PDB file of N, CA and C in Angstrom:
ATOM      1  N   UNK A  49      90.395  88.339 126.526  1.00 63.00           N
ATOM      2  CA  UNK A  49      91.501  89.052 125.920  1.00 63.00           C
ATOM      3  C   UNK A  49      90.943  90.025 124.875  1.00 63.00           C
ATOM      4  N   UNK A  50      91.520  91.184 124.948  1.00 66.00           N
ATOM      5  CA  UNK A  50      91.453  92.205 124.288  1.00 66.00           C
ATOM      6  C   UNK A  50      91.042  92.013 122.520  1.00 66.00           C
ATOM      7  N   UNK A  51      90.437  92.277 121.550  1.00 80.00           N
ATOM      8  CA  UNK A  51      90.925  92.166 120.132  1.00 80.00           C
ATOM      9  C   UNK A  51      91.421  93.386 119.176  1.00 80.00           C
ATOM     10  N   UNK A  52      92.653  93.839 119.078  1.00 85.00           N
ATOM     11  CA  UNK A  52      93.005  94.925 118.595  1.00 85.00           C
ATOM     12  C   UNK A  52      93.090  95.058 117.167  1.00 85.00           C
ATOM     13  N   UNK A  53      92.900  96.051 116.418  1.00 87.00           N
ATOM     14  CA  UNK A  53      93.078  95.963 114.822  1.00 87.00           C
ATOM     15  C   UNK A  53      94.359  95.615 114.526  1.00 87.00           C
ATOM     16  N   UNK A  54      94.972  95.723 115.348  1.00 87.00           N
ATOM     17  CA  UNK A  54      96.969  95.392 114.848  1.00 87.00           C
ATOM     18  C   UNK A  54      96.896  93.819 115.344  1.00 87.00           C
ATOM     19  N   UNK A  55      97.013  93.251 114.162  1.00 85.00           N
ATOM     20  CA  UNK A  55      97.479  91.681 114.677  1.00 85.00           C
ATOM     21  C   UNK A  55      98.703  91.492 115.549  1.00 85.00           C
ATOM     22  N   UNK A  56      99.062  90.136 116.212  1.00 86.00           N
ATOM     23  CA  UNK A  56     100.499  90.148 116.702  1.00 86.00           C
ATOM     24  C   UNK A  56     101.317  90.442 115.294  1.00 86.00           C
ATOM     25  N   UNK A  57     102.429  91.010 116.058  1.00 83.00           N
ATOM     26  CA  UNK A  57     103.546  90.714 114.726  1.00 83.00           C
ATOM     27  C   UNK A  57     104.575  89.885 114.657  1.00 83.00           C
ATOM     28  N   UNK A  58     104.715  89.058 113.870  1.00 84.00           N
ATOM     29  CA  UNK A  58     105.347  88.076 113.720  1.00 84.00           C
ATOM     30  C   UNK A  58     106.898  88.422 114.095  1.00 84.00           C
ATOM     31  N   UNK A  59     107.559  87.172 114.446  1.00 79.00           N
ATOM     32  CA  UNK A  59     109.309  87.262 114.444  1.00 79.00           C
ATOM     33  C   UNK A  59     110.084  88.149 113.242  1.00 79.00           C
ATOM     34  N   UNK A  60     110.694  89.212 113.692  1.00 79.00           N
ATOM     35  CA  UNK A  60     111.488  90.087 111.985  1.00 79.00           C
ATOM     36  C   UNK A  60     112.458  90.260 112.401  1.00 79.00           C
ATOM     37  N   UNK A  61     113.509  91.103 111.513  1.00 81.00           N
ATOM     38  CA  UNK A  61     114.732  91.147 111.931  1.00 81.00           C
ATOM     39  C   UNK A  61     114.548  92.787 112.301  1.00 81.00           C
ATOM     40  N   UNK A  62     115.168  93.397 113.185  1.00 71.00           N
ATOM     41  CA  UNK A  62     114.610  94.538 113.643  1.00 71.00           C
ATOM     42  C   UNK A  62     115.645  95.607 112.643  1.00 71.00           C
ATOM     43  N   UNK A  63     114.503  96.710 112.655  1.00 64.00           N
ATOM     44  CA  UNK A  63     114.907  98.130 112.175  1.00 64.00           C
ATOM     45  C   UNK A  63     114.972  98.864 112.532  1.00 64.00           C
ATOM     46  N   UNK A  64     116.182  99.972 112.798  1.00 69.00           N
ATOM     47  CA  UNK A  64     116.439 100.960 113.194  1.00 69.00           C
ATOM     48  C   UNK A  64     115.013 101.804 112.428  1.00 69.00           C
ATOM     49  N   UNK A  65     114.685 102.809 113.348  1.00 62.00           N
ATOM     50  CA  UNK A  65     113.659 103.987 113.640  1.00 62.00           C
ATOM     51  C   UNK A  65     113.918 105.177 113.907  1.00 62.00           C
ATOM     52  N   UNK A  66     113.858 106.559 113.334  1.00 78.00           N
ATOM     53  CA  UNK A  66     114.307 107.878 114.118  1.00 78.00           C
ATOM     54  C   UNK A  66     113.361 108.701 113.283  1.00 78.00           C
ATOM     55  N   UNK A  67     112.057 109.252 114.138  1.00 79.00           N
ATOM     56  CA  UNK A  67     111.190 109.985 114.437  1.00 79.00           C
ATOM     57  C   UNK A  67     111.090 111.078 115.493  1.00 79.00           C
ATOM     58  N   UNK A  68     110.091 112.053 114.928  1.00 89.00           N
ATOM     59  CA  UNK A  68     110.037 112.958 116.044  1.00 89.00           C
ATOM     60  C   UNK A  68     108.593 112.738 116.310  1.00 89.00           C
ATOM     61  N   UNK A  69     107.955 113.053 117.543  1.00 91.00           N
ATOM     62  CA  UNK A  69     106.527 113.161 117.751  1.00 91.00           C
ATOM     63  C   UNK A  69     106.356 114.257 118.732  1.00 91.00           C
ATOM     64  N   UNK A  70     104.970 114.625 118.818  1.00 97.00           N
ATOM     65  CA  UNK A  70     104.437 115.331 119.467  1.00 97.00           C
ATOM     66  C   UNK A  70     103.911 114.894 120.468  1.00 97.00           C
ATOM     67  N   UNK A  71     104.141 115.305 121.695  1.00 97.00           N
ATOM     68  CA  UNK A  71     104.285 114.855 123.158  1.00 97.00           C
ATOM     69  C   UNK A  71     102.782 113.851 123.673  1.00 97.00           C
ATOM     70  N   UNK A  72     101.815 114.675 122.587  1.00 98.00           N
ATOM     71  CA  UNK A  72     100.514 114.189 122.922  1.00 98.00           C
ATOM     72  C   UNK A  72     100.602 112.314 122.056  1.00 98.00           C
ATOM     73  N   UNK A  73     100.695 112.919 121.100  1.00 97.00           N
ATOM     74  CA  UNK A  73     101.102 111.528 120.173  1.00 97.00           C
ATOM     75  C   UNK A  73     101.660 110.258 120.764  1.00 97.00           C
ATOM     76  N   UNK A  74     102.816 110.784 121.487  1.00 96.00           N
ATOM     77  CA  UNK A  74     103.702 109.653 122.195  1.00 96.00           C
ATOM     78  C   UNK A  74     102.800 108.883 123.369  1.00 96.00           C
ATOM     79  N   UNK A  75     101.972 109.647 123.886  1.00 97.00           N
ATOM     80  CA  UNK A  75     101.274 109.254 124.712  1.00 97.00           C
ATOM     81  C   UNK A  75     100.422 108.541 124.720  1.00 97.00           C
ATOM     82  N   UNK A  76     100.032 108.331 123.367  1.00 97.00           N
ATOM     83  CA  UNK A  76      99.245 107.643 123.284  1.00 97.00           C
ATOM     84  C   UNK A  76      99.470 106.658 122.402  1.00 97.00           C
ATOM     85  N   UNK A  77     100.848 106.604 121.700  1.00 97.00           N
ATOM     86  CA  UNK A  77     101.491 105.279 121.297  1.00 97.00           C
ATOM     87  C   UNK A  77     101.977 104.311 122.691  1.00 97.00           C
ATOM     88  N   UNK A  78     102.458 104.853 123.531  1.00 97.00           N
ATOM     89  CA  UNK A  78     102.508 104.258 124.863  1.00 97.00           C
ATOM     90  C   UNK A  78     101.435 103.790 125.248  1.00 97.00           C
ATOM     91  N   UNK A  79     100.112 104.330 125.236  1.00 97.00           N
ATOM     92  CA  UNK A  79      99.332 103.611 125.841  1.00 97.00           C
ATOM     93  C   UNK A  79      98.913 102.442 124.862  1.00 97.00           C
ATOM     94  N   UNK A  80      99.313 102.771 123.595  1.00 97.00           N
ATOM     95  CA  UNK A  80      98.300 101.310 122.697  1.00 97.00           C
ATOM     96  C   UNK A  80      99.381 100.647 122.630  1.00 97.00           C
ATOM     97  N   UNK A  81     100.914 100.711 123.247  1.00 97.00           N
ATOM     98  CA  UNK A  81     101.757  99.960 122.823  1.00 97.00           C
ATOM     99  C   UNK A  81     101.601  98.831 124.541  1.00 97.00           C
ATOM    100  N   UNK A  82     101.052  99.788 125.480  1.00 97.00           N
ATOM    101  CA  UNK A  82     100.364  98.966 126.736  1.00 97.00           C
ATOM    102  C   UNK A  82      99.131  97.522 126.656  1.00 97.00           C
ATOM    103  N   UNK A  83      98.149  98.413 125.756  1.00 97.00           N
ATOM    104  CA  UNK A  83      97.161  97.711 125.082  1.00 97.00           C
ATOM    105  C   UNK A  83      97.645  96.463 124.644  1.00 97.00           C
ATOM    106  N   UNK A  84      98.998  96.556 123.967  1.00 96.00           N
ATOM    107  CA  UNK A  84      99.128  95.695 122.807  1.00 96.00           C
ATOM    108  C   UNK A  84     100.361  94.195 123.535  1.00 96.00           C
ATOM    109  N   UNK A  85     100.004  94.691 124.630  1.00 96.00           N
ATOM    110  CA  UNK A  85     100.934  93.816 125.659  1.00 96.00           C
ATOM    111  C   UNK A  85     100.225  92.846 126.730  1.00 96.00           C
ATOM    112  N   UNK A  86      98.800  94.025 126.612  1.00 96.00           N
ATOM    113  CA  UNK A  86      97.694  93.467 127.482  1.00 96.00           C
ATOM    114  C   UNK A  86      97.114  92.348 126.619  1.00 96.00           C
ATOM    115  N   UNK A  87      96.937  92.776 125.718  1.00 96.00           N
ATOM    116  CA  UNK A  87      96.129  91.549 124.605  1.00 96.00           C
ATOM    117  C   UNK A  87      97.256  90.788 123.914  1.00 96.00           C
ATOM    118  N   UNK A  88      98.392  90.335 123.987  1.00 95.00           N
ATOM    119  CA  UNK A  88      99.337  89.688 123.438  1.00 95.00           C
ATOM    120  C   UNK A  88     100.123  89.150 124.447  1.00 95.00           C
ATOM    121  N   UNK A  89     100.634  89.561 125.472  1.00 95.00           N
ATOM    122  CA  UNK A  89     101.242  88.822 126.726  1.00 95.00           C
ATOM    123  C   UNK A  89     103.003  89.736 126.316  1.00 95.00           C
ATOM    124  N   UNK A  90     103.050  89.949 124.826  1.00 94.00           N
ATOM    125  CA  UNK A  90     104.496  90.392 124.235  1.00 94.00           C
ATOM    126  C   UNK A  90     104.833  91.937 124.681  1.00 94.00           C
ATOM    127  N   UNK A  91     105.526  92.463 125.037  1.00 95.00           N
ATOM    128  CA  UNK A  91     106.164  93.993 125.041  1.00 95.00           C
ATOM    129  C   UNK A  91     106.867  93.781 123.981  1.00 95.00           C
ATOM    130  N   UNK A  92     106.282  95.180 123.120  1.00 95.00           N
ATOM    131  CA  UNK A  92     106.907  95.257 122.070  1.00 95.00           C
ATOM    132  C   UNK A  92     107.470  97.100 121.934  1.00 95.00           C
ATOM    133  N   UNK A  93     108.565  97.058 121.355  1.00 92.00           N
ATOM    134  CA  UNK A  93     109.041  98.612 121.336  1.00 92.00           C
ATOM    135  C   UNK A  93     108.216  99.319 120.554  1.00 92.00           C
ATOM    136  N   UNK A  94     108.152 100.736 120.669  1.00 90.00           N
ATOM    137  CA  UNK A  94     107.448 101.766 119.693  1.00 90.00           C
ATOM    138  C   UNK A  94     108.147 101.576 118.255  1.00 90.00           C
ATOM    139  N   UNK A  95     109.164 101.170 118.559  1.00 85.00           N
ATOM    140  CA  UNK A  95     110.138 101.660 116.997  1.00 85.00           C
ATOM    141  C   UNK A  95     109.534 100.111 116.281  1.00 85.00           C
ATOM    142  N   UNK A  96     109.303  98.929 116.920  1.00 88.00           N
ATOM    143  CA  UNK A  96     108.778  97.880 116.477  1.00 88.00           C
ATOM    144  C   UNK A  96     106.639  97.626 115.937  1.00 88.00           C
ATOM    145  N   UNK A  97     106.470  99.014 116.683  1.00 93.00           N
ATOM    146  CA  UNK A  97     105.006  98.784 116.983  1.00 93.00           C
ATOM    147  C   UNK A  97     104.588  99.580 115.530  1.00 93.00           C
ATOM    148  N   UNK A  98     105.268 101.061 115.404  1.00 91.00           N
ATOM    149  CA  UNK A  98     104.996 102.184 114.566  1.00 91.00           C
ATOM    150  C   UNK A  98     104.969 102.119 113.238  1.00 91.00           C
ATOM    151  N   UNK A  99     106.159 100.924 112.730  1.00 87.00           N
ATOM    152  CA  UNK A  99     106.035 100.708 111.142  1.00 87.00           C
ATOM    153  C   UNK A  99     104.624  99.339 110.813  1.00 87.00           C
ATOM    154  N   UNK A 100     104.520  98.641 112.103  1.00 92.00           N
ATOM    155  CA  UNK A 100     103.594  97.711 111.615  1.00 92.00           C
ATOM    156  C   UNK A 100     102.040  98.808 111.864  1.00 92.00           C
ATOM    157  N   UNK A 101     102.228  99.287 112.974  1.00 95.00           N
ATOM    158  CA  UNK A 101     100.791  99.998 112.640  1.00 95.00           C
ATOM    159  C   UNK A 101     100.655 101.140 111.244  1.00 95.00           C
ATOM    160  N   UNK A 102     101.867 101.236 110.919  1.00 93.00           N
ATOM    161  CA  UNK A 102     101.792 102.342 109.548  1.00 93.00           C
ATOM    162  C   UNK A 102     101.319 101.487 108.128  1.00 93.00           C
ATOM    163  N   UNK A 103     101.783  99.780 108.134  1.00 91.00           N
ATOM    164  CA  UNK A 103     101.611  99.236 107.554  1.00 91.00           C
ATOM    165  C   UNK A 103     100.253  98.754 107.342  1.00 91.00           C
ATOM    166  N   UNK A 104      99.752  98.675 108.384  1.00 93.00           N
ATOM    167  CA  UNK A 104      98.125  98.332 108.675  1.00 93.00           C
ATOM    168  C   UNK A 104      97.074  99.355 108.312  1.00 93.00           C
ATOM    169  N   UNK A 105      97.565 100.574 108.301  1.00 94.00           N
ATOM    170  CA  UNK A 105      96.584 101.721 108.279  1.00 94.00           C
ATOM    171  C   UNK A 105      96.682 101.506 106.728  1.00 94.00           C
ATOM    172  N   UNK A 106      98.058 101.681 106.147  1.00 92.00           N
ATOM    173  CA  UNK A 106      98.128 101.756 104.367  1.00 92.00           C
ATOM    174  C   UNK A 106      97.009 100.628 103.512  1.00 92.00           C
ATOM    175  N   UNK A 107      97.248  99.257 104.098  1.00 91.00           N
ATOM    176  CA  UNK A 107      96.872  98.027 103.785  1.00 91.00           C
ATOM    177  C   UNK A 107      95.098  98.302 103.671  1.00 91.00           C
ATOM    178  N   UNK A 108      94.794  99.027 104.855  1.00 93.00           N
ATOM    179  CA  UNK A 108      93.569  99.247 105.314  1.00 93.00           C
ATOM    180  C   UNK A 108      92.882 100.124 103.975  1.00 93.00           C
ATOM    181  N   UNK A 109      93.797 101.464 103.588  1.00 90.00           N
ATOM    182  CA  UNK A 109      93.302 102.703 103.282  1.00 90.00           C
ATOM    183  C   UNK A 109      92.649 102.252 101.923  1.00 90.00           C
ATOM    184  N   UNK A 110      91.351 102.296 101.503  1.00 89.00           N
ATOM    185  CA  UNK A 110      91.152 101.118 100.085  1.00 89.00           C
ATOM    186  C   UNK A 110      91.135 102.616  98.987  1.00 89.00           C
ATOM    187  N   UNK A 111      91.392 104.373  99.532  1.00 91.00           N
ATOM    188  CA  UNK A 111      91.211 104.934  98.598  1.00 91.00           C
ATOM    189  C   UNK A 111      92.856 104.682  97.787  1.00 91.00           C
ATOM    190  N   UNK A 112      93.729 104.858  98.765  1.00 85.00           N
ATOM    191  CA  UNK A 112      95.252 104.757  98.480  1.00 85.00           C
ATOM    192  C   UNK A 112      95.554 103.265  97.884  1.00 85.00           C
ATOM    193  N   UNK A 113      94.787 102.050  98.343  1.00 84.00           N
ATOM    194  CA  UNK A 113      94.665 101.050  97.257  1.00 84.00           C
ATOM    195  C   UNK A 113      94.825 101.304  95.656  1.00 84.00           C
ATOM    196  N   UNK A 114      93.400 101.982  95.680  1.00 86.00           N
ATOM    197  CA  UNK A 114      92.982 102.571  94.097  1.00 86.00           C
ATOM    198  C   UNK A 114      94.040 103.278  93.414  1.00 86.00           C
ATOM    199  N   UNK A 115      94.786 104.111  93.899  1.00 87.00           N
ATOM    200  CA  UNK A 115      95.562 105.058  93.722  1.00 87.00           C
ATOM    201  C   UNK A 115      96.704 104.722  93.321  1.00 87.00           C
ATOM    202  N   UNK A 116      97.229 103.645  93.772  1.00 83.00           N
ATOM    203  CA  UNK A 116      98.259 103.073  93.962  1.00 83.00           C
ATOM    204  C   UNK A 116      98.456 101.719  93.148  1.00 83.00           C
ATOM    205  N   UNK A 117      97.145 101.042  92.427  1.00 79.00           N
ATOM    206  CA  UNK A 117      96.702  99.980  91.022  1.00 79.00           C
ATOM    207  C   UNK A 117      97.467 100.876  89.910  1.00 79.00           C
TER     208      UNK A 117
END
């Protein structure tokens, strides 16, 4: 099985989402949202996938850490 930087995401109560993207973009949230089905067994929606991967990148970013102390 796959190991992706996005952990599973746990049970939440779901949130409405309304974004625009760029055609290329989408394409490739589709494919890691494929990825993320392959290595989890779960289908999960973009509108479910996009705030946890936004959350992960922030968590990640250690300059915006600093910034943000």
């Amino acid at each position: 099985m796959a190991t992706l930087k996005l952990a599973k995401i746990p049970d939440r109560v779901p949130v409405k989402l309304s974004i625009s993207l760029q055609p290329d973009l989408h394409l490739r949230l589709l494919a890691y949202a494929a990825a993320y089905m392959e290595a989890y067994g779960t289908e999960e929606p973009l509108t479910e996938l996009v705030p946890a991967m936004l959350a992960a990148f922030l968590e990640s970013d250690r300059d915006f850490a600093r910034r943000t102390k």
